[in-house]
Coordinates of C-alpha atoms in Angstrom, one line a residue:
Chain A
M10 CA 2.6 -5.1 -5.6
R11 CA -1.4 -4.1 -5.7
D12 CA -1.3 -6.2 -9.0
V13 CA -1.0 -9.8 -7.4
A14 CA -3.5 -11.3 -9.9
F15 CA -4.1 -14.4 -8.6
G16 CA -7.1 -15.0 -5.6
Q17 CA -8.2 -11.3 -6.1
Y18 CA -11.7 -10.4 -5.2
Y19 CA -13.4 -8.6 -8.8
P20 CA -16.0 -6.6 -7.6
V21 CA -18.9 -6.5 -9.3
S22 CA -22.4 -7.8 -10.1
S23 CA -22.8 -10.3 -12.0
P24 CA -25.4 -13.5 -11.6
V25 CA -22.1 -15.8 -10.8
H26 CA -20.9 -13.4 -7.9
R27 CA -24.5 -14.0 -6.7
L28 CA -24.8 -18.0 -6.6
D29 CA -24.3 -20.1 -3.7
P30 CA -20.9 -19.6 -2.4
R31 CA -21.2 -23.5 -1.4
L32 CA -21.7 -24.4 -4.8
K33 CA -19.0 -22.3 -6.7
I34 CA -17.2 -23.8 -4.3
I35 CA -18.4 -28.1 -4.7
F36 CA -18.1 -26.2 -9.0
T37 CA -14.7 -25.9 -8.3
V38 CA -13.8 -29.3 -6.6
L39 CA -15.8 -31.2 -9.5
Y40 CA -14.0 -28.8 -12.1
I41 CA -11.0 -29.4 -11.0
V42 CA -11.7 -33.6 -10.9
T43 CA -13.4 -32.4 -14.7
M44 CA -10.1 -32.4 -15.3
F45 CA -8.8 -34.5 -15.3
F46 CA -11.7 -36.4 -17.6
V47 CA -10.6 -34.7 -20.5
A48 CA -9.7 -36.5 -23.0
S49 CA -10.0 -34.8 -26.5
Y50 CA -9.1 -31.3 -27.8
F51 CA -12.2 -30.9 -29.2
G52 CA -13.0 -31.5 -25.1
Y53 CA -10.4 -28.8 -23.8
A54 CA -11.4 -26.4 -26.3
L55 CA -14.8 -27.3 -24.9
V56 CA -13.3 -26.3 -20.3
L57 CA -12.0 -23.3 -22.2
I58 CA -15.4 -22.1 -24.1
F59 CA -17.2 -23.4 -21.1
L60 CA -14.6 -20.6 -18.8
L61 CA -15.2 -17.6 -21.3
S62 CA -18.8 -17.9 -20.9
V63 CA -18.5 -17.6 -17.2
C64 CA -16.5 -15.1 -17.9
G65 CA -18.9 -12.8 -19.2
V66 CA -21.4 -14.2 -17.4
A67 CA -19.5 -13.0 -14.0
H68 CA -19.1 -9.5 -16.4
V69 CA -15.4 -10.8 -15.4
P70 CA -13.1 -9.5 -18.3
P71 CA -11.2 -12.8 -19.8
K72 CA -7.7 -10.9 -19.5
A73 CA -7.8 -10.7 -16.0
M74 CA -8.6 -14.2 -16.4
F75 CA -5.7 -14.9 -18.7
K76 CA -3.3 -13.2 -16.0
S77 CA -3.8 -15.2 -13.6
I78 CA -1.4 -17.6 -15.4
K79 CA 1.9 -15.4 -15.4
G80 CA 2.7 -16.9 -12.1
V81 CA 3.2 -20.0 -13.3
I82 CA 4.0 -19.7 -16.8
I83 CA 8.0 -20.5 -15.8
L84 CA 6.4 -24.0 -14.2
L85 CA 4.5 -25.0 -17.0
M86 CA 7.8 -24.7 -19.3
I87 CA 9.3 -27.1 -17.6
T88 CA 5.9 -29.4 -16.9
A89 CA 6.2 -29.2 -21.0
V90 CA 9.9 -29.7 -21.3
L91 CA 10.2 -33.0 -19.3
N92 CA 6.7 -34.4 -20.3
L93 CA 8.0 -34.0 -23.2
F94 CA 11.5 -35.2 -23.6
F95 CA 10.1 -38.2 -20.7
Y96 CA 7.3 -38.9 -22.5
A97 CA 6.7 -43.1 -21.9
G98 CA 4.4 -44.7 -23.5
E99 CA 4.1 -46.4 -26.9
T100 CA 5.0 -44.4 -29.5
S101 CA 5.0 -44.7 -33.9
V102 CA 7.6 -42.9 -35.1
E103 CA 10.8 -41.4 -32.9
W104 CA 13.1 -38.7 -33.8
T105 CA 15.7 -39.0 -32.2
W106 CA 18.7 -35.7 -31.7
W107 CA 22.1 -36.1 -29.1
I108 CA 20.0 -37.7 -26.0
F109 CA 16.5 -36.2 -26.9
T110 CA 13.8 -38.1 -28.3
V111 CA 10.5 -37.2 -29.3
S112 CA 7.5 -38.5 -31.3
P113 CA 4.5 -37.6 -32.1
E114 CA 2.5 -39.3 -28.9
A115 CA 5.5 -37.6 -26.9
I116 CA 3.8 -33.8 -27.6
D117 CA 0.4 -34.0 -27.5
F118 CA 0.7 -35.9 -24.3
A119 CA 2.6 -32.3 -23.2
L120 CA 0.3 -30.7 -24.6
K121 CA -2.4 -32.0 -23.2
M122 CA -1.2 -31.5 -20.0
M123 CA -0.1 -28.1 -21.4
F124 CA -3.4 -27.2 -21.0
R125 CA -4.6 -29.0 -18.6
L126 CA -2.8 -27.1 -15.9
I127 CA -3.7 -23.5 -18.2
L128 CA -7.2 -24.2 -17.6
L129 CA -6.9 -26.0 -14.0
I130 CA -6.0 -22.6 -13.1
M131 CA -7.9 -20.7 -14.5
G132 CA -10.6 -22.2 -13.7
T133 CA -9.9 -22.1 -10.5
T134 CA -9.0 -18.4 -9.9
I135 CA -12.5 -17.6 -11.4
L136 CA -13.8 -18.6 -8.0
T137 CA -12.2 -16.2 -6.7
F138 CA -13.1 -13.5 -8.9
T139 CA -16.4 -13.8 -7.9
T140 CA -16.5 -15.7 -4.5
G141 CA -15.4 -12.4 -1.8
T142 CA -12.7 -14.1 1.5
S143 CA -15.3 -13.2 4.2
E144 CA -18.0 -15.6 1.8
L145 CA -15.9 -18.2 0.8
T146 CA -14.7 -18.3 4.4
D147 CA -18.6 -18.8 5.6
A148 CA -19.3 -21.0 2.6
I149 CA -16.6 -22.9 4.1
E150 CA -17.7 -23.5 7.1
S151 CA -20.8 -24.3 6.5
L152 CA -19.4 -26.7 2.9
F153 CA -17.5 -28.9 7.1
K154 CA -19.8 -28.9 9.6
P155 CA -19.5 -32.5 9.5
L156 CA -16.6 -31.8 10.9
N157 CA -18.2 -31.0 14.0
L158 CA -19.4 -34.5 14.4
I159 CA -15.7 -36.0 15.3
K160 CA -14.7 -33.0 17.5
I161 CA -13.0 -30.7 14.9
P162 CA -13.0 -27.3 15.8
V163 CA -14.4 -26.6 12.1
R164 CA -15.3 -22.1 13.3
D165 CA -12.5 -22.2 15.3
I166 CA -10.5 -22.6 12.1
A167 CA -13.0 -20.9 9.3
L168 CA -12.3 -17.9 12.0
I169 CA -8.6 -18.3 12.0
M170 CA -9.0 -18.5 7.9
S171 CA -11.4 -15.5 7.9
I172 CA -8.7 -13.3 9.7
A173 CA -5.5 -14.3 8.0
L174 CA -6.9 -13.8 4.5
R175 CA -8.3 -10.3 6.3
F176 CA -5.2 -9.6 7.1
I177 CA -4.0 -9.5 3.9
P178 CA -4.7 -7.0 1.8
G179 CA -3.2 -4.8 4.4
L180 CA 0.4 -6.6 4.6
I181 CA 0.3 -6.1 1.0
E182 CA -0.1 -2.1 1.9
E183 CA 1.9 -1.9 4.5
T184 CA 4.9 -3.2 2.7
D185 CA 4.5 -1.0 -0.4
K186 CA 4.7 1.7 2.4
I187 CA 7.4 0.5 3.8
M188 CA 9.1 -0.6 0.8
M189 CA 8.3 3.4 0.2
A190 CA 10.0 5.2 3.6
Q191 CA 13.2 3.0 2.8
K192 CA 13.5 4.1 -0.9
A193 CA 13.4 7.2 0.1
R194 CA 16.0 6.2 2.1
G195 CA 18.2 5.6 -0.6
A196 CA 17.3 2.3 -0.9
D197 CA 17.7 -0.4 -4.2
M198 CA 15.9 -2.5 -4.5
E199 CA 15.8 -3.1 -8.3
S200 CA 19.4 -3.8 -9.1
G201 CA 22.0 -5.9 -8.6
N202 CA 21.7 -10.4 -8.1
V203 CA 19.0 -12.1 -6.5
F204 CA 21.5 -12.2 -3.0
K205 CA 21.6 -8.6 -3.6
R206 CA 18.2 -8.2 -4.1
I207 CA 17.2 -10.0 -1.4
K208 CA 18.9 -8.6 1.7
A209 CA 18.2 -5.4 -0.3
M210 CA 14.6 -6.6 0.7
L211 CA 16.1 -7.0 5.4
P212 CA 14.8 -3.1 5.8
V213 CA 11.6 -4.1 4.2
I214 CA 10.6 -7.4 5.9
I215 CA 11.6 -6.5 9.7
P216 CA 9.6 -3.9 9.8
V217 CA 6.4 -5.9 8.0
F218 CA 7.6 -8.4 10.3
V219 CA 7.2 -6.0 13.4
S220 CA 3.9 -4.8 12.6
A221 CA 2.7 -8.6 11.6
F222 CA 3.3 -9.8 15.4
R223 CA 1.9 -5.6 16.7
K224 CA -1.4 -6.4 14.8
A225 CA -2.0 -9.7 15.2
D226 CA -1.9 -8.3 19.2
E227 CA -3.9 -5.8 18.9
L228 CA -7.2 -8.1 17.6
A229 CA -6.5 -10.4 19.6
D230 CA -6.7 -8.1 23.1
A231 CA -9.5 -6.9 21.0
L232 CA -11.6 -10.4 20.4
D233 CA -10.5 -11.1 24.1
A234 CA -12.3 -7.4 25.0
R235 CA -15.3 -8.9 23.8
C236 CA -15.4 -11.7 24.7
Y237 CA -15.7 -12.7 21.6
Q238 CA -15.3 -17.8 21.0
A239 CA -15.8 -19.1 17.9
S240 CA -17.2 -22.0 19.1
P241 CA -20.2 -21.4 21.1
K242 CA -23.5 -21.0 18.5
R243 CA -23.6 -18.1 16.5
T244 CA -26.3 -16.4 13.7
K245 CA -24.7 -15.5 11.0
M246 CA -25.5 -11.9 9.0
K247 CA -25.8 -12.8 6.1
K248 CA -27.6 -16.4 5.6
M249 CA -26.9 -18.3 2.4
S250 CA -30.0 -20.3 0.8
F251 CA -30.3 -22.0 -2.3
A252 CA -32.1 -19.5 -5.0
W253 CA -34.1 -21.1 -8.8
R254 CA -30.0 -19.6 -10.0
D255 CA -28.4 -21.8 -8.5
L256 CA -30.4 -24.9 -10.0
V257 CA -29.9 -23.5 -13.3
A258 CA -26.2 -23.1 -13.1
F259 CA -26.0 -26.4 -11.9
L260 CA -27.6 -27.5 -15.1
I261 CA -25.7 -26.2 -16.7
F262 CA -22.9 -27.6 -15.3
A263 CA -24.4 -30.9 -15.1
A264 CA -24.7 -30.7 -18.6
F265 CA -20.9 -29.6 -19.2
V266 CA -19.5 -32.4 -17.4
T267 CA -21.7 -34.3 -18.7
I268 CA -20.6 -34.0 -22.5
I269 CA -17.4 -34.0 -21.2
F270 CA -17.8 -37.6 -19.8
L271 CA -19.6 -38.2 -23.0
D272 CA -16.2 -37.3 -25.2
K273 CA -14.2 -39.8 -23.4
Y274 CA -16.5 -43.2 -22.6
L275 CA -18.3 -42.8 -25.1
W276 CA -16.8 -41.1 -28.1
G277 CA -13.6 -41.9 -26.8
G278 CA -12.9 -38.7 -28.2
L279 CA -13.9 -36.6 -30.8
D280 CA -10.2 -36.1 -32.0
K281 CA -10.2 -38.8 -34.9
Y282 CA -13.6 -38.6 -35.9
I283 CA -12.5 -34.0 -37.2
V284 CA -9.1 -35.9 -38.4
E285 CA -11.3 -38.2 -40.2
A286 CA -13.2 -36.2 -40.9
F287 CA -10.7 -33.3 -42.6
N288 CA -8.8 -36.0 -44.4
A289 CA -11.5 -36.9 -46.2
L290 CA -12.2 -33.1 -47.5
I291 CA -9.4 -32.9 -48.2
G292 CA -8.3 -36.0 -49.7
Chain B
M7 CA 15.9 25.5 -6.1
P8 CA 11.5 25.2 -6.4
I9 CA 9.9 22.4 -6.8
V10 CA 7.5 22.8 -10.2
V11 CA 5.0 20.7 -11.0
K12 CA 2.7 20.9 -13.7
G13 CA -0.3 18.7 -15.1
L14 CA 0.4 16.4 -13.2
S15 CA -2.7 13.5 -13.2
F16 CA -2.4 10.3 -11.5
A17 CA -4.9 7.2 -11.0
Y18 CA -4.5 4.5 -9.5
G19 CA -5.6 0.7 -10.7
K20 CA -5.4 1.7 -13.9
G21 CA -7.5 0.2 -16.4
T22 CA -8.5 -1.7 -13.4
P23 CA -12.1 -2.3 -11.8
F24 CA -10.5 -0.4 -8.8
E25 CA -9.4 2.9 -10.8
K26 CA -9.6 5.4 -8.7
K27 CA -8.4 9.4 -10.0
A28 CA -5.4 10.5 -7.2
L29 CA -4.7 13.7 -9.0
D30 CA -5.9 15.7 -10.9
N31 CA -3.8 18.2 -13.3
I32 CA -1.9 20.5 -10.7
S33 CA -0.1 23.0 -11.5
L34 CA 2.1 24.6 -7.8
T35 CA 5.7 26.0 -7.5
I36 CA 7.0 25.4 -4.5
N37 CA 10.3 27.8 -3.9
D38 CA 12.9 27.9 -1.6
G39 CA 12.7 28.7 2.4
E40 CA 9.4 28.0 1.8
F41 CA 7.4 26.1 4.8
V42 CA 3.7 24.7 2.7
G43 CA 1.4 23.1 4.4
I44 CA -1.5 21.1 2.5
M45 CA -4.2 20.4 3.8
G46 CA -7.1 18.1 2.6
H47 CA -9.6 14.7 4.0
T48 CA -8.1 11.0 3.2
G49 CA -9.0 10.4 -0.6
S50 CA -7.3 14.4 -1.7
G51 CA -4.2 13.2 -3.4
K52 CA -2.3 15.1 -0.8
S53 CA -0.5 12.0 -0.5
T54 CA -0.3 10.7 -3.8
F55 CA 1.6 14.0 -4.1
I56 CA 4.0 14.1 -1.8
Q57 CA 5.1 10.9 -3.3
H58 CA 5.6 12.9 -6.8
L59 CA 8.0 14.3 -5.1
N60 CA 10.3 11.6 -4.1
G61 CA 9.8 9.6 -7.8
L62 CA 8.3 7.1 -5.4
V63 CA 5.7 6.5 -8.2
K64 CA 5.7 7.7 -12.2
V65 CA 4.5 10.0 -13.6
Q66 CA 1.8 9.2 -15.7
E67 CA 1.7 12.6 -17.2
G68 CA 2.4 15.7 -16.6
E69 CA 5.8 16.2 -15.2
V70 CA 7.9 17.9 -12.0
E71 CA 11.1 19.2 -11.0
V72 CA 12.8 19.6 -8.2
N73 CA 16.3 21.6 -8.1
G74 CA 16.6 20.7 -11.5
I75 CA 16.0 16.8 -11.7
K76 CA 13.1 16.4 -13.9
L77 CA 10.5 13.8 -13.5
T78 CA 8.5 13.1 -16.7
S79 CA 6.2 9.9 -17.4
A80 CA 9.5 8.8 -20.8
K81 CA 11.6 5.4 -19.9
R82 CA 14.2 8.3 -21.0
P83 CA 16.4 10.3 -19.9
K84 CA 16.1 8.5 -16.4
P85 CA 15.4 10.1 -13.7
D86 CA 19.4 10.2 -10.8
Y87 CA 16.1 8.8 -8.4
K88 CA 19.9 8.7 -6.4
K89 CA 20.5 12.3 -6.1
L90 CA 16.7 12.9 -5.7
R91 CA 16.6 11.3 -2.8
A92 CA 18.9 12.7 -1.4
T93 CA 17.7 16.0 -2.1
V94 CA 13.8 15.5 -0.8
G95 CA 13.9 14.4 2.6
M96 CA 10.5 12.0 3.0
V97 CA 9.1 12.0 6.3
F98 CA 6.2 8.8 6.0
Q99 CA 3.3 8.8 9.0
Y100 CA 4.0 7.1 11.2
P101 CA 8.0 7.2 10.7
E102 CA 9.1 4.6 13.5
Y103 CA 7.3 1.3 11.9
Q104 CA 10.2 1.6 9.7
L105 CA 12.6 1.5 11.8
F106 CA 14.6 -2.2 10.6
D107 CA 18.7 -2.8 11.7
D108 CA 19.8 -4.0 15.4
T109 CA 21.0 -0.7 16.5
V110 CA 19.6 2.6 16.3
I111 CA 23.2 3.9 15.5
K112 CA 23.4 1.5 12.1
D113 CA 19.2 2.6 11.2
V114 CA 20.3 6.2 11.0
S115 CA 23.1 5.5 8.1
F116 CA 20.9 3.7 6.9
G117 CA 19.5 6.1 3.9
P118 CA 23.8 7.6 3.7
K119 CA 25.3 4.5 3.1
N120 CA 23.2 3.9 0.4
M121 CA 23.8 6.8 -1.0
G122 CA 27.6 5.2 -0.6
Y123 CA 29.3 7.2 2.9
K124 CA 31.7 4.7 4.4
R125 CA 30.7 3.3 7.7
E126 CA 33.1 5.7 9.9
E127 CA 30.7 8.9 7.4
A128 CA 27.5 7.3 7.6
E129 CA 28.3 6.6 11.6
E130 CA 29.2 10.4 11.8
M131 CA 26.8 12.0 10.0
A132 CA 23.8 10.2 12.2
R133 CA 25.5 10.5 15.5
R134 CA 25.3 14.2 13.8
A135 CA 22.2 14.1 12.7
L136 CA 20.4 12.2 15.9
R137 CA 21.9 15.2 17.8
L138 CA 20.0 17.1 15.5
V139 CA 17.0 15.6 16.9
G140 CA 17.2 15.6 20.0
L141 CA 18.6 12.2 20.8
D142 CA 22.0 11.3 22.9
P143 CA 23.8 9.0 20.6
D144 CA 26.3 8.5 23.3
E145 CA 23.0 7.2 25.1
V146 CA 20.7 6.0 22.4
G147 CA 23.0 4.8 20.4
E148 CA 24.2 1.2 20.8
K149 CA 19.9 0.7 21.9
A150 CA 18.3 -2.0 19.3
P151 CA 15.4 0.8 18.0
F152 CA 12.3 -1.6 19.4
E153 CA 13.9 -0.3 23.1
L154 CA 13.1 3.6 22.8
S155 CA 10.0 5.0 24.0
G156 CA 6.6 6.4 20.9
G157 CA 8.7 9.6 21.3
Q158 CA 12.1 8.3 20.6
K159 CA 10.9 6.4 18.0
R160 CA 9.5 8.9 15.8
R161 CA 12.8 11.7 16.5
A162 CA 15.0 8.3 15.0
A163 CA 13.3 7.4 12.5
I164 CA 13.0 11.4 11.4
A165 CA 16.9 11.1 12.1
G166 CA 17.2 8.6 9.8
V167 CA 15.5 10.8 6.7
I168 CA 18.3 14.6 8.0
V169 CA 21.1 12.4 7.7
M170 CA 21.6 12.6 4.0
K171 CA 20.5 16.7 4.8
P172 CA 17.5 16.7 2.6
Q173 CA 16.9 20.8 1.1
I174 CA 14.5 20.2 1.4
L175 CA 12.5 18.1 3.5
V176 CA 9.0 16.8 3.2
L177 CA 6.5 15.1 6.4
D178 CA 3.0 13.3 5.8
E179 CA 1.0 14.4 9.6
P180 CA 4.5 14.8 11.6
T181 CA 2.1 14.3 15.1
A182 CA -0.2 12.2 14.2
G183 CA -0.6 9.8 17.5
L184 CA 1.0 11.8 20.1
D185 CA -0.3 13.3 22.7
P186 CA 0.0 17.2 23.5
Y187 CA 2.9 17.5 24.6
G188 CA 5.3 15.0 22.1
K189 CA 2.8 17.2 19.0
E190 CA 4.4 20.3 20.1
Q191 CA 7.9 18.9 20.1
I192 CA 8.3 17.7 17.2
L193 CA 7.2 20.9 15.6
N194 CA 9.7 22.9 17.6
L195 CA 12.2 19.7 16.1
I196 CA 10.5 20.7 12.1
L197 CA 11.1 24.6 12.9
R198 CA 15.0 23.9 14.9
L199 CA 14.9 22.3 11.2
K200 CA 14.6 24.2 8.6
K201 CA 17.0 26.6 10.2
E202 CA 19.5 25.0 10.9
C203 CA 19.2 21.5 8.1
S204 CA 16.6 21.3 5.2
P205 CA 15.2 25.6 4.5
T206 CA 12.5 23.8 2.1
V207 CA 9.5 22.4 4.6
I208 CA 6.4 20.8 3.0
V209 CA 3.9 19.7 5.8
I210 CA 0.5 16.7 5.9
S211 CA -2.3 18.0 8.6
H212 CA -5.2 17.4 8.7
D213 CA -4.8 19.9 12.2
M214 CA -5.5 23.1 11.2
D215 CA -4.5 24.9 14.6
E216 CA -1.5 23.0 14.4
I217 CA -0.4 24.1 11.3
T218 CA -1.8 27.8 11.1
R219 CA 0.9 27.6 13.8
Y220 CA 4.2 27.4 11.6
A221 CA 3.4 27.2 8.2
S222 CA 3.6 30.4 5.6
R223 CA 1.7 29.5 2.8
L224 CA -1.6 26.5 2.9
I225 CA -2.2 24.3 -0.2
V226 CA -5.8 22.3 0.3
F227 CA -6.2 19.6 -1.9
G228 CA -10.5 18.7 -2.6
E229 CA -10.5 15.3 -5.1
G230 CA -7.7 15.7 -6.4
K231 CA -7.1 18.6 -7.7
V232 CA -5.8 21.9 -5.4
A233 CA -8.5 23.3 -4.3
F234 CA -6.9 26.7 -2.5
D235 CA -3.4 28.1 -2.5
M236 CA -2.7 30.8 -0.9
P237 CA -1.4 33.0 2.0
M238 CA -3.7 31.9 5.3
E239 CA -5.3 35.7 5.7
Q240 CA -7.0 34.4 2.1
L241 CA -7.3 31.5 2.8
F242 CA -10.1 32.3 5.7
E243 CA -12.5 34.0 3.8
H244 CA -13.1 31.3 2.2
G245 CA -14.4 28.6 5.5
R246 CA -17.6 28.3 4.1
E247 CA -15.6 26.2 1.3
L248 CA -13.0 24.7 3.7
E249 CA -16.6 23.0 5.4
E250 CA -17.1 21.2 2.3
L251 CA -13.9 19.9 1.4
G252 CA -14.4 18.7 5.2
L253 CA -11.6 21.3 6.6
E254 CA -12.9 23.3 9.8
T255 CA -11.0 27.0 9.8
P256 CA -8.4 27.1 13.4
T257 CA -10.3 27.9 16.0
A258 CA -8.8 31.6 16.4
V259 CA -10.0 32.4 13.1
R260 CA -13.6 30.9 14.7
L261 CA -13.8 32.5 18.0
A262 CA -11.8 36.1 15.7
A263 CA -15.5 35.6 14.2
A264 CA -17.5 34.6 17.6
L265 CA -16.6 38.1 19.1
K266 CA -17.1 39.9 15.8
A267 CA -20.7 39.2 15.7
R268 CA -21.0 40.1 19.2
G269 CA -20.0 43.7 18.3
I270 CA -15.4 43.2 19.1
D271 CA -13.5 43.5 16.1
L272 CA -10.4 42.4 15.9
G273 CA -9.4 43.8 12.2
G274 CA -8.3 41.3 9.6
G275 CA -4.9 39.4 9.7
I276 CA -5.6 36.5 13.0
V277 CA -4.8 32.7 11.5
N278 CA -3.8 31.5 14.8
M279 CA -3.4 32.2 18.8
D280 CA -0.4 33.8 18.7
T281 CA -1.9 36.5 16.2
F282 CA -5.1 36.1 18.5
T283 CA -3.9 37.2 21.5
A284 CA -1.8 39.9 19.8
A285 CA -5.0 41.2 18.6
V286 CA -7.0 40.7 21.8
L287 CA -4.3 43.0 23.8
K288 CA -4.3 44.9 21.5
K289 CA -7.4 45.4 22.2
F290 CA -7.3 46.5 25.9
A291 CA -3.7 48.6 25.0
E292 CA -6.0 50.6 23.5
K293 CA -8.6 50.9 26.1
G294 CA -5.9 51.5 28.5
A295 CA -5.7 48.7 30.3
P296 CA -2.0 47.7 31.4
V297 CA -0.5 45.3 29.1
K298 CA 2.6 44.1 28.7
E299 CA 5.1 43.0 26.1
F300 CA 3.6 40.0 23.5
S301 CA 5.7 37.5 21.0
G302 CA 4.1 34.4 21.2
I303 CA 2.5 32.1 23.6
D304 CA 4.6 29.7 25.1
W305 CA 2.5 26.9 25.5
F306 CA 4.6 24.2 27.5
G307 CA 7.0 27.3 29.1
E308 CA 10.0 25.4 26.2
R309 CA 11.4 29.4 25.6
A310 CA 13.6 29.1 27.8
E311 CA 14.1 33.1 29.2
G312 CA 13.6 32.0 33.0
G313 CA 11.6 28.9 33.2
G314 CA 8.7 29.5 31.8
Q315 CA 4.8 28.8 33.3
G316 CA 4.5 26.4 35.4
A317 CA 4.9 23.4 33.6
A318 CA 8.7 22.0 34.4
A319 CA 10.0 20.4 31.0
P320 CA 11.5 17.3 31.1
A321 CA 14.5 16.2 31.4
Q322 CA 14.6 15.5 27.4
E323 CA 13.7 18.6 27.0
A324 CA 17.9 19.2 28.4
A325 CA 19.0 16.9 25.4
D326 CA 17.2 18.8 23.1
D327 CA 19.0 21.6 23.8
N328 CA 22.7 20.0 23.7
G329 CA 21.7 19.6 20.1
A330 CA 21.0 22.6 19.3
A331 CA 24.3 23.7 18.6
D332 CA 26.4 23.8 17.0
I333 CA 25.4 20.6 14.0
F334 CA 26.0 19.4 10.2
G335 CA 29.3 22.1 11.3
E336 CA 30.3 21.9 7.6
G337 CA 27.6 24.4 6.7
L338 CA 25.2 24.1 4.2

């Protein structure tokens, strides 16, 4: 239960950890958008190198980043296969076997799609690896502040979010404990078919639910008892402010995005030059 | 058959920045029929240790042997977990949180059903277990666990563990969060379980005064190691070292030490209030004061004979005593 890699904070100190969390969120959003403009294998290689260097600076082992794909590997496979056989664009050559048709363009498309998804996931995990949950909610609250103008209770939403995030580790721990208690009573959760296993999880799920409600009640009481309200103007323990390192990070990130866009719109995908150069070399 | 632990080490989150050593080369033997108290501050490894006894965590290094069932880090041969879990009953902290089924009887018979007993058999076992923990199966059996009171819930949860008649009973802070009277009842229950169902009992506790009244041997954990493992009389000569481990010596020991500092030496062997009182009475007798025979403190006036000293036992106690007779008739 404890090795849920996706979305787990990696508690080390690094320049990336110290970046303004708001900036990191903006970077992540821009990164996601940029990923859809990557036009060539050169571009994907560049993105990978970029991510690995960020990992290096953040003192997060790249292994941890790669582990985040583990959870979605089946999804990746399915999309790759679907893209491979249902490619609808123009094709130069077609290889057909029974009802399956494959073309070099389809392979190219499927590969690129897979790289895109993998890099998207890896990139977004860097945000959660390097940003604590409270920082994250503070940053979101700060970024969405303008919505206050149209009467959206941003603070309340941020509070709900931070409480929800705050509960996750506790619930995981609780699940662990109750699982152990039921296993000690001879519960078998590791064998049998899917339906058996789901049924075997009931003795765990019910107590966890009960305890989640109990904890929520207790927390609500505690907030009430202190007359806590999210809405009035509150001060923060940690004020977020931009520093010189945020500027440096912004410049690096801007350079990265610029190259990706240059690759798409100016150079038209560097791959063909590389292929040409390669052909010239052997030809 | 005893529990033999050799060179047991364990770390959480191996290979991540969260890595935390919980057990460091633990070796000890627990014999049949012992009442062992395990102490240690939070994070000293005691909980991890008892989880090993039931195969709930995989052995990383070293070896655990319980009643001939061997647990090692090797994948094969696969130990017989079912048998192990029927042998070692594990009552976790706040066991009432594990109740899940819609009736108490069903919940208590969860264990035997997992062990492959038929429904009727399992429910019969559950009835016996409920009686043993002092609950009336006809009264609470068909109730939902959430309708019970706090103390009753805990008893029902304990019933759900001892229903499999484990030879070894392990309890992790069984009295946490109970009032003094509830504590007393649970401790008496444990003593009864030891007599009638599980001859070997291992209890984790933070409360020195409590554990010294029952345990015959104390094992103190500190930083993942066994810091002390000795009979109690000797242990409390190491008061200072215990303090460094975040533990206090029992009130009785401190009282005796305070008296000694003022010139009244009560002699050795004082570990709890019973032995302390006995020593004081002996002292009085030596001085010629008329002293009645003493056989231990009757904390809540529950030691049957003549109804005790005022603190009237609530009606629940009556159910307790009914249940004590002929439990697990078929002889263990």
